[in-house]
Short mmCIF file of C-alpha atoms and ligand atoms in Angstrom, two decimals:
data_model
loop_
_atom_site.label_atom_id
_atom_site.label_comp_id
_atom_site.label_asym_id
_atom_site.label_seq_id
_atom_site.Cartn_x
_atom_site.Cartn_y
_atom_site.Cartn_z
CA UNK A 1 -25.76 -14.92 18.90
CA UNK A 2 -25.11 -18.40 16.87
CA UNK A 3 -26.97 -18.57 13.45
CA UNK A 4 -27.68 -21.61 10.93
CA UNK A 5 -28.18 -21.32 7.36
CA UNK A 6 -30.16 -23.80 5.72
CA UNK A 7 -28.90 -25.27 2.21
CA UNK A 8 -30.36 -23.21 -0.51
CA UNK A 9 -29.37 -24.32 -4.25
CA UNK A 10 -31.41 -21.66 -5.30
CA UNK A 11 -32.11 -17.92 -5.08
CA UNK A 12 -33.44 -14.82 -6.55
CA UNK A 13 -34.97 -11.34 -5.91
CA UNK A 14 -34.10 -7.44 -6.09
CA UNK A 15 -32.36 -6.04 -3.17
CA UNK A 16 -31.47 -2.50 -2.12
CA UNK A 17 -28.11 -2.45 -1.09
CA UNK A 18 -27.80 -0.99 2.66
CA UNK A 19 -26.00 2.08 3.03
CA UNK A 20 -21.99 2.49 2.91
CA UNK A 21 -20.34 2.12 6.33
CA UNK A 22 -17.33 4.17 5.42
CA UNK A 23 -19.05 6.83 3.96
CA UNK A 24 -21.90 6.98 6.44
CA UNK A 25 -19.11 7.24 9.03
CA UNK A 26 -17.02 10.17 7.05
CA UNK A 27 -20.76 12.06 6.56
CA UNK A 28 -21.22 12.61 10.07
CA UNK A 29 -17.84 13.62 10.86
CA UNK A 30 -17.62 16.18 8.03
CA UNK A 31 -21.31 17.12 8.49
CA UNK A 32 -20.41 18.20 12.23
CA UNK A 33 -17.27 20.18 10.53
CA UNK A 34 -19.73 22.14 8.31
CA UNK A 35 -21.61 23.24 11.53
CA UNK A 36 -25.00 23.93 9.25
CA UNK A 37 -28.20 22.02 9.36
CA UNK A 38 -27.64 19.23 6.93
CA UNK A 39 -29.95 16.13 6.35
CA UNK A 40 -28.09 12.91 5.20
CA UNK A 41 -30.18 10.15 3.53
CA UNK A 42 -29.20 6.50 2.68
CA UNK A 43 -27.17 6.29 6.35
CA UNK A 44 -26.04 3.09 7.15
CA UNK A 45 -28.03 2.50 10.65
CA UNK A 46 -25.66 0.26 11.99
CA UNK A 47 -23.57 -0.16 15.05
CA UNK A 48 -20.34 1.36 13.80
CA UNK A 49 -21.83 4.42 12.07
CA UNK A 50 -24.12 4.93 15.55
CA UNK A 51 -20.79 4.69 17.50
CA UNK A 52 -19.29 7.35 15.27
CA UNK A 53 -22.09 9.64 15.70
CA UNK A 54 -22.54 8.97 19.40
CA UNK A 55 -18.73 9.93 19.85
CA UNK A 56 -19.24 13.05 17.90
CA UNK A 57 -22.47 14.33 19.96
CA UNK A 58 -20.07 13.62 23.15
CA UNK A 59 -17.88 16.21 21.95
CA UNK A 60 -20.59 18.56 21.27
CA UNK A 61 -22.24 17.67 17.69
CA UNK A 62 -25.90 17.46 17.53
CA UNK A 63 -26.63 14.45 15.29
CA UNK A 64 -30.06 12.72 15.53
CA UNK A 65 -30.27 9.27 13.59
CA UNK A 66 -34.16 8.37 12.54
CA UNK A 67 -33.65 5.04 10.45
CA UNK A 68 -31.54 5.56 7.30
CA UNK A 69 -32.18 9.35 7.52
CA UNK A 70 -29.94 11.60 9.87
CA UNK A 71 -30.08 15.53 10.72
CA UNK A 72 -27.19 17.33 12.21
CA UNK A 73 -27.80 20.85 13.64
CA UNK A 74 -25.68 23.98 13.49
CA UNK A 75 -23.78 23.98 16.85
CA UNK A 76 -24.12 27.24 18.72
CA UNK A 77 -21.03 26.28 20.96
CA UNK A 78 -17.43 25.29 19.86
CA UNK A 79 -16.55 21.36 20.33
CA UNK A 80 -15.96 20.49 23.89
CA UNK A 81 -14.21 17.75 26.22
CA UNK A 82 -16.57 14.65 26.59
CA UNK A 83 -17.47 14.17 29.96
CA UNK A 84 -16.68 10.29 29.80
CA UNK A 85 -14.36 8.16 27.80
CA UNK A 86 -15.61 8.26 24.07
CA UNK A 87 -16.66 4.49 22.78
CA UNK A 88 -15.93 3.41 19.48
CA UNK A 89 -17.28 -0.01 19.69
CA UNK A 90 -15.99 -2.17 17.12
CA UNK A 91 -15.23 0.29 14.97
CA UNK A 92 -11.39 0.85 13.52
CA UNK A 93 -12.42 3.59 11.16
CA UNK A 94 -14.56 5.54 13.94
CA UNK A 95 -11.26 5.17 16.31
CA UNK A 96 -8.80 6.17 13.72
CA UNK A 97 -11.01 9.14 11.84
CA UNK A 98 -11.89 10.54 15.26
CA UNK A 99 -8.24 10.78 16.30
CA UNK A 100 -7.58 12.78 13.33
CA UNK A 101 -10.33 15.25 14.04
CA UNK A 102 -10.48 15.42 17.73
CA UNK A 103 -6.45 16.24 17.97
CA UNK A 104 -7.02 19.64 16.13
CA UNK A 105 -10.01 20.56 18.25
CA UNK A 106 -8.36 22.18 20.89
CA UNK A 107 -9.86 19.37 23.37
CA UNK A 108 -9.09 16.47 25.42
CA UNK A 109 -10.42 13.00 24.97
CA UNK A 110 -9.92 9.34 25.89
CA UNK A 111 -11.29 6.97 23.06
CA UNK A 112 -11.61 3.41 23.86
CA UNK A 113 -13.58 0.44 22.18
CA UNK A 114 -14.30 -3.38 22.39
CA UNK A 115 -12.27 -6.21 23.02
CA UNK A 116 -11.67 -6.47 19.03
CA UNK A 117 -10.75 -2.75 18.66
CA UNK A 118 -8.80 -2.90 22.07
CA UNK A 119 -6.32 -5.26 20.25
CA UNK A 120 -6.04 -3.08 17.16
CA UNK A 121 -2.86 -0.91 16.14
CA UNK A 122 -3.21 2.54 16.77
CA UNK A 123 0.29 4.07 16.46
CA UNK A 124 -0.08 4.01 12.59
CA UNK A 125 -2.49 6.87 13.05
CA UNK A 126 -0.98 8.34 16.53
CA UNK A 127 2.48 8.41 15.22
CA UNK A 128 1.95 10.74 12.20
CA UNK A 129 -0.80 12.71 14.44
CA UNK A 130 2.01 13.71 16.65
CA UNK A 131 4.46 14.60 13.90
CA UNK A 132 1.89 16.99 12.73
CA UNK A 133 1.66 18.42 16.15
CA UNK A 134 -1.03 16.54 17.94
CA UNK A 135 -0.75 15.23 21.28
CA UNK A 136 -2.15 11.57 21.46
CA UNK A 137 -0.81 8.76 23.34
CA UNK A 138 -1.83 4.88 23.05
CA UNK A 139 -1.35 1.77 25.59
CA UNK A 140 1.44 -0.06 24.13
CA UNK A 141 0.27 0.99 20.41
CA UNK A 142 -3.51 0.42 21.06
CA UNK A 143 -6.56 1.83 22.82
CA UNK A 144 -7.42 3.56 24.99
CA UNK A 145 -6.14 6.50 23.10
CA UNK A 146 -5.52 9.64 25.11
CA UNK A 147 -5.66 12.95 22.83
CA UNK A 148 -4.69 16.37 24.69
CA UNK A 149 -4.96 19.85 23.01
CA UNK A 150 -2.22 20.18 20.32
CA UNK A 151 -1.52 22.46 17.69
CA UNK A 152 -1.47 21.13 14.09
CA UNK A 153 1.40 22.44 11.84
CA UNK A 154 0.81 24.06 8.36
CA UNK A 155 2.44 22.21 5.27
CA UNK A 156 2.63 18.83 6.92
CA UNK A 157 4.07 16.04 4.48
CA UNK A 158 3.50 12.66 4.96
CA UNK A 159 4.66 9.43 3.02
CA UNK A 160 2.41 6.54 4.06
CA UNK A 161 4.43 3.20 5.17
CA UNK A 162 1.37 1.08 4.73
CA UNK A 163 -1.68 1.28 2.52
CA UNK A 164 -4.62 2.57 4.79
CA UNK A 165 -7.36 4.87 4.08
CA UNK A 166 -7.79 5.10 7.67
CA UNK A 167 -4.52 6.61 8.31
CA UNK A 168 -4.91 8.67 5.29
CA UNK A 169 -8.13 10.01 6.13
CA UNK A 170 -7.04 10.79 10.01
CA UNK A 171 -4.37 13.09 8.68
CA UNK A 172 -6.61 14.50 6.08
CA UNK A 173 -9.30 15.28 8.81
CA UNK A 174 -6.60 16.70 11.34
CA UNK A 175 -5.60 19.46 8.66
CA UNK A 176 -9.12 20.04 7.49
CA UNK A 177 -10.48 20.87 11.10
CA UNK A 178 -7.28 22.73 11.65
CA UNK A 179 -7.75 24.99 8.63
CA UNK A 180 -4.01 24.21 7.44
CA UNK A 181 -2.42 22.44 4.27
CA UNK A 182 -1.36 18.76 3.93
CA UNK A 183 0.17 16.41 1.43
CA UNK A 184 -0.06 12.85 1.91
CA UNK A 185 1.74 10.11 -0.48
CA UNK A 186 0.20 7.03 -0.93
CA UNK A 187 2.16 4.21 -2.75
CA UNK A 188 -0.76 1.71 -3.34
CA UNK A 189 -4.18 3.49 -4.10
CA UNK A 190 -6.79 3.46 -1.15
CA UNK A 191 -10.51 4.16 -0.88
CA UNK A 192 -10.90 7.57 -1.29
CA UNK A 193 -14.18 8.79 0.00
CA UNK A 194 -12.83 11.44 2.18
CA UNK A 195 -11.33 13.17 -0.43
CA UNK A 196 -14.28 13.07 -2.59
CA UNK A 197 -16.59 14.40 0.30
CA UNK A 198 -14.54 17.10 0.65
CA UNK A 199 -14.39 18.08 -2.79
CA UNK A 200 -18.34 17.69 -2.86
CA UNK A 201 -18.33 20.33 0.15
CA UNK A 202 -16.04 22.63 -2.20
CA UNK A 203 -12.92 21.96 -0.39
CA UNK A 204 -9.62 22.34 -2.17
CA UNK A 205 -8.23 19.05 -2.36
CA UNK A 206 -6.79 17.31 -5.31
CA UNK A 207 -4.81 13.74 -6.10
CA UNK A 208 -1.91 13.65 -8.62
CA UNK A 209 0.05 10.80 -9.84
CA UNK A 210 3.54 11.02 -8.21
CA UNK A 211 6.30 8.63 -9.07
CA UNK A 212 5.65 6.76 -5.94
CA UNK A 213 1.78 6.45 -6.18
CA UNK A 214 -0.76 9.11 -5.55
CA UNK A 215 -0.03 12.50 -3.80
CA UNK A 216 -3.08 14.11 -2.27
CA UNK A 217 -2.82 17.69 -1.38
CA UNK A 218 -5.52 19.57 0.91
CA UNK A 219 -5.26 23.30 1.02
CA UNK A 220 -6.68 25.20 3.84
CA UNK A 221 -10.45 24.94 3.09
CA UNK A 222 -13.48 26.46 4.56
CA UNK A 223 -16.62 23.77 3.30
CA UNK A 224 -19.33 25.02 1.65
CA UNK A 225 -22.35 23.29 3.22
CA UNK A 226 -25.13 21.81 0.99
CA UNK A 227 -28.35 20.97 2.63
CA UNK A 228 -28.42 17.13 2.17
CA UNK A 229 -26.14 14.41 1.36
CA UNK A 230 -27.13 11.14 0.25
CA UNK A 231 -25.05 8.08 1.15
CA UNK A 232 -24.12 5.52 -1.68
CA UNK A 233 -24.89 1.74 -1.04
CA UNK A 234 -21.99 -0.25 0.77
CA UNK A 235 -20.36 -2.29 -2.27
CA UNK A 236 -18.58 -4.59 0.72
CA UNK A 237 -22.19 -5.56 2.02
CA UNK A 238 -23.05 -5.97 -1.58
CA UNK A 239 -20.21 -8.34 -2.29
CA UNK A 240 -21.79 -11.06 -0.03
CA UNK A 241 -24.92 -10.90 -2.21
CA UNK A 242 -22.70 -11.10 -5.54
CA UNK A 243 -21.07 -14.00 -4.44
CA UNK A 244 -24.09 -15.81 -3.11
CA UNK A 245 -25.42 -15.20 -6.73
CA UNK A 246 -22.55 -16.55 -8.61
CA UNK A 247 -22.10 -19.69 -6.32
CA UNK A 248 -25.80 -20.37 -5.99
CA UNK A 249 -26.60 -23.45 -8.34
CA UNK A 250 -29.42 -21.33 -9.76
CA UNK A 251 -29.69 -17.32 -9.01
CA UNK A 252 -31.16 -14.47 -10.48
CA UNK A 253 -30.19 -11.42 -8.42
CA UNK A 254 -30.47 -7.54 -9.08
CA UNK A 255 -28.83 -5.51 -5.88
CA UNK A 256 -30.06 -1.88 -6.48
CA UNK A 257 -27.60 1.40 -5.65
CA UNK A 258 -24.28 -0.21 -5.02
CA UNK A 259 -21.52 2.02 -4.44
CA UNK A 260 -19.12 1.78 -7.24
CA UNK A 261 -16.54 3.97 -6.51
CA UNK A 262 -13.38 2.53 -8.28
CA UNK A 263 -11.17 2.66 -5.53
CA UNK A 264 -14.03 -0.16 -3.89
CA UNK A 265 -15.40 -2.33 -6.53
CA UNK A 266 -12.07 -4.33 -7.76
CA UNK A 267 -14.03 -7.39 -6.78
CA UNK A 268 -15.81 -7.08 -9.54
CA UNK A 269 -12.78 -7.58 -11.76
CA UNK A 270 -11.26 -9.95 -9.67
CA UNK A 271 -14.69 -12.34 -9.92
CA UNK A 272 -15.08 -11.62 -13.85
CA UNK A 273 -11.46 -13.18 -14.09
CA UNK A 274 -12.69 -16.08 -12.23
CA UNK A 275 -15.79 -16.39 -14.56
CA UNK A 276 -18.58 -14.47 -13.22
CA UNK A 277 -21.35 -13.24 -15.36
CA UNK A 278 -21.93 -9.58 -13.51
CA UNK A 279 -23.66 -6.67 -15.35
CA UNK A 280 -23.77 -3.19 -14.34
CA UNK A 281 -26.87 -1.25 -15.26
CA UNK A 282 -27.93 2.15 -14.60
CA UNK A 283 -24.72 3.94 -13.26
CA UNK A 284 -24.88 7.51 -12.14
CA UNK A 285 -23.15 9.91 -9.59
CA UNK A 286 -24.76 10.33 -6.23
CA UNK A 287 -22.97 12.70 -3.99
CA UNK A 288 -19.76 12.77 -5.94
CA UNK A 289 -20.03 8.71 -5.72
CA UNK A 290 -20.36 6.35 -8.54
CA UNK A 291 -23.40 4.10 -7.76
CA UNK A 292 -25.16 1.42 -10.05
CA UNK A 293 -27.55 -1.59 -10.18
CA UNK A 294 -25.83 -5.18 -10.57
CA UNK A 295 -27.25 -8.15 -12.05
CA UNK A 296 -25.81 -11.26 -11.10
CA UNK A 297 -26.55 -14.87 -12.49
CA UNK A 298 -24.99 -18.34 -11.00
CA UNK A 299 -21.63 -18.78 -12.86
CA UNK A 300 -19.04 -21.65 -13.11
CA UNK A 301 -15.85 -20.11 -11.44
CA UNK A 302 -12.08 -20.84 -11.72
CA UNK A 303 -9.00 -20.13 -9.46
CA UNK A 304 -6.67 -17.22 -10.23
CA UNK A 305 -3.79 -15.23 -8.66
CA UNK A 306 -4.63 -12.11 -6.60
CA UNK A 307 -1.79 -9.60 -5.31
CA UNK A 308 -0.34 -6.26 -5.88
CA UNK A 309 -2.22 -2.87 -5.93
CA UNK A 310 -5.49 -4.44 -6.28
CA UNK A 311 -5.22 -5.74 -2.55
CA UNK A 312 -6.45 -2.49 -0.66
CA UNK A 313 -8.98 -2.06 -2.93
CA UNK A 314 -10.48 -5.66 -2.32
CA UNK A 315 -9.30 -5.81 1.24
CA UNK A 316 -12.73 -6.04 3.25
CA UNK A 317 -13.96 -8.46 0.61
CA UNK A 318 -11.14 -11.15 0.90
CA UNK A 319 -13.01 -12.99 3.34
CA UNK A 320 -16.02 -13.76 0.82
CA UNK A 321 -13.40 -14.20 -2.14
CA UNK A 322 -12.16 -17.19 -0.09
CA UNK A 323 -15.81 -18.46 -0.17
CA UNK A 324 -16.21 -17.85 -3.96
CA UNK A 325 -12.76 -19.47 -4.34
CA UNK A 326 -13.59 -22.67 -2.42
CA UNK A 327 -16.47 -23.57 -4.83
CA UNK A 328 -13.94 -22.38 -8.07
CA UNK A 329 -12.20 -25.21 -9.95
CA UNK A 330 -8.37 -25.19 -9.38
CA UNK A 331 -6.52 -22.92 -7.19
CA UNK A 332 -6.96 -19.57 -6.09
CA UNK A 333 -4.05 -17.62 -4.51
CA UNK A 334 -3.97 -14.27 -2.40
CA UNK A 335 -0.71 -12.81 -1.36
CA UNK A 336 0.59 -9.27 -0.14
CA UNK A 337 -2.63 -9.22 2.23
CA UNK A 338 -0.84 -8.99 5.38
CA UNK A 339 -3.02 -6.31 6.62
CA UNK A 340 -5.88 -8.89 7.29
CA UNK A 341 -4.04 -9.94 10.41
CA UNK A 342 -5.01 -6.73 11.92
CA UNK A 343 -8.69 -5.93 11.19
CA UNK A 344 -11.72 -6.82 13.40
CA UNK A 345 -9.79 -10.34 13.83
CA UNK A 346 -6.81 -11.97 12.26
CA UNK A 347 -9.18 -12.49 8.97
CA UNK A 348 -6.56 -14.79 7.13
CA UNK A 349 -6.44 -17.07 10.52
CA UNK A 350 -10.46 -16.66 10.90
CA UNK A 351 -10.61 -17.63 7.14
CA UNK A 352 -8.43 -20.61 7.71
CA UNK A 353 -9.99 -21.95 10.71
CA UNK A 354 -13.57 -21.79 9.06
CA UNK A 355 -11.93 -23.69 5.80
CA UNK A 356 -10.84 -26.19 7.58
CA UNK A 357 -14.07 -27.24 9.27
CA UNK A 358 -15.82 -27.26 6.05
CA UNK A 359 -12.71 -29.38 4.53
CA UNK A 360 -11.93 -26.91 1.86
CA UNK A 361 -8.14 -27.49 1.10
CA UNK A 362 -5.96 -24.75 1.55
CA UNK A 363 -2.68 -23.29 2.59
CA UNK A 364 -2.39 -20.58 4.91
CA UNK A 365 0.77 -17.96 4.55
CA UNK A 366 1.77 -15.04 6.60
CA UNK A 367 0.30 -12.76 3.99
CA UNK A 368 -2.19 -14.59 2.45
CA UNK A 369 -3.87 -18.10 1.37
CA UNK A 370 -3.94 -20.61 -1.33
CA UNK A 371 -7.50 -22.08 -1.56
CA UNK A 372 -7.91 -25.21 -3.70
CA UNK A 373 -11.52 -25.22 -4.85
CA UNK A 374 -13.83 -27.53 -6.34
CA UNK A 375 -17.28 -26.89 -7.80
CA UNK A 376 -18.80 -29.73 -5.90
CA UNK A 377 -21.19 -29.06 -3.11
CA UNK A 378 -19.73 -29.58 0.59
CA UNK A 379 -21.40 -31.81 3.09
CA UNK A 380 -20.39 -31.21 6.54
CA UNK A 381 -21.98 -29.86 9.46
CA UNK A 382 -19.34 -27.93 11.41
CA UNK A 383 -19.29 -25.22 13.96
CA UNK A 384 -17.55 -22.21 12.35
CA UNK A 385 -16.17 -19.60 14.94
CA UNK A 386 -16.50 -16.30 13.57
CA UNK A 387 -13.75 -14.86 15.55
CA UNK A 388 -16.43 -12.05 16.66
CA UNK A 389 -15.68 -10.51 13.21
CA UNK A 390 -18.86 -9.56 11.00
CA UNK A 391 -17.35 -10.00 7.71
CA UNK A 392 -16.16 -13.67 8.66
CA UNK A 393 -19.69 -14.58 10.23
CA UNK A 394 -21.49 -13.35 6.91
CA UNK A 395 -18.80 -15.09 4.64
CA UNK A 396 -19.49 -18.48 5.93
CA UNK A 397 -23.16 -18.09 6.12
CA UNK A 398 -23.04 -17.61 2.53
CA UNK A 399 -21.20 -21.11 1.93
CA UNK A 400 -24.51 -22.44 2.95
CA UNK A 401 -25.53 -22.31 -0.76
CA UNK A 402 -23.15 -25.06 -1.34
CA UNK A 403 -23.18 -26.87 1.81
CA UNK A 404 -26.17 -30.00 2.02
CA UNK A 405 -25.82 -30.14 5.64
CA UNK A 406 -26.39 -25.98 5.88
CA UNK A 407 -23.89 -23.87 7.93
CA UNK A 408 -23.61 -22.93 11.64
CA UNK A 409 -21.61 -19.93 12.28
CA UNK A 410 -21.14 -18.72 16.35
CA UNK A 411 -20.76 -15.20 17.50
CA UNK A 412 -22.53 -13.18 14.81
CA UNK A 413 -23.70 -10.30 16.75
CA UNK A 414 -21.22 -7.98 15.17
CA UNK A 415 -23.13 -8.39 11.68
CA UNK A 416 -24.87 -5.65 13.46
CA UNK A 417 -22.16 -3.34 13.03
CA UNK A 418 -21.93 -3.42 9.26
CA UNK A 419 -25.23 -4.64 8.04
CA UNK A 420 -28.23 -4.80 10.44
CA UNK A 421 -30.66 -6.23 8.09
CA UNK A 422 -28.67 -9.14 6.90
CA UNK A 423 -30.97 -11.83 8.09
CA UNK A 424 -33.85 -10.19 6.35
CA UNK A 425 -31.89 -9.75 3.13
CA UNK A 426 -31.15 -13.05 2.82
CA UNK A 427 -34.74 -14.21 3.58
CA UNK A 428 -36.15 -12.14 0.71
CA UNK A 429 -33.78 -13.88 -1.62
CA UNK A 430 -34.63 -17.46 -0.59
CA UNK A 431 -31.63 -18.11 2.26
CA UNK A 432 -33.20 -19.02 5.44
CA UNK A 433 -30.81 -17.92 8.45
CA UNK A 434 -32.17 -18.82 12.05
CA UNK A 435 -30.86 -18.10 15.46
CA UNK A 436 -29.66 -21.19 17.49
C1 S3P H 1 -12.09 1.94 5.82
C2 S3P H 1 -10.38 1.39 5.35
C3 S3P H 1 -10.34 0.29 5.25
C4 S3P H 1 -11.08 -0.87 5.29
C5 S3P H 1 -12.13 -0.56 6.67
C6 S3P H 1 -12.71 0.92 6.62
C7 S3P H 1 -12.40 3.31 5.97
O1 S3P H 1 -9.16 -0.08 6.42
O2 S3P H 1 -10.62 -2.56 5.87
O3 S3P H 1 -13.25 -1.54 6.83
O4 S3P H 1 -13.46 3.61 6.17
O5 S3P H 1 -11.34 4.13 5.70
P1 S3P H 1 -7.66 0.24 6.21
O6 S3P H 1 -7.50 1.47 5.60
O7 S3P H 1 -6.77 0.39 7.86
O8 S3P H 1 -7.09 -0.65 5.42
#
């Protein structure tokens, strides 16, 4: 699917933020472990959460998705070996979290994914799981991932060599499902939705500061189910709208019900340091996650330096930050973001390729990028390759707000993994995006 976005200098409207992808995936995984009837609302009906739900059903869960509502029924039988390979599609989170869960269920499974997922590193999860007592093998470190019936040890201690919420969550889920104690040290804080959800269901998990960073300890826990769980809006999806509102010549946007977990919304402080006018209203807690409404008006941005501890917090937002930086006066320097090389695409390369096509000066490094922005509109009609990556596709489509000849992006089908109603939402605020 190739998309064209028309030049749109002025946008306005009120938008309801789509459900959070990370939380939706955790909700079906932990919801299946609870093994009681539970209703989930605000679920992201996107391809990634759907493939995770299908994977859970393949091992014996009983999950039914109806739009943004999900019901999980109590199982009468234990989890079982799936009859075929379990397909996690494009979802790194789905595969890595399911590796942790399946490792301690006493079942055997082979996990596969699409072309992009098949290139992504899995040893970061397989190695610690094997050290925990699981039996997990990969194909030269990548999917397919084969899991056999292992025995998870008690009191496993793991110091994470990389900042990754997926690795942390996979280990925690393995211990949770095996009813064992685990301790994980993370040097740089990463999103903590797994910890928050376990705590919401009364699991004994706590995070304390440690001389190396955060120390997360899960004690053997029998979770106490609630009848309902409400998924917060996805801050990463909202980030496209936030930047759209900032770079548009004239704008007035209100995005409602946006997840504001402090481990996720570092983009707000980054953009404010660039000069953004962003106001947060109506802050509240739903299912142990902060949410609020975000008000944005167009703002004159300037470049800044972005590196260090904030990087894991904004890791999924760097593609759209690159677009904000392209229309900000001066230089924006992003470093220590090497992880972007192993996301759904090599995102640093994909950002650089796209910026080159629209004549934005920049310099690419192994772990980051320097972008020399300008408040001038651009006037080129280029064919941008999304590299099959949803966040690259959406980021460049947003650049149409400042591209007099519009923007054309190839291979946008994976927008369906995280923001299935992106085109409709954009149209509701005045941005026309069509297939070509
Ligand atoms: C996610 C964690 C992040 C993020 C991904 C979702 C999660 O990946 O990039 O989109 O749901 O745990 P890493 O944990 O590998 O950095």
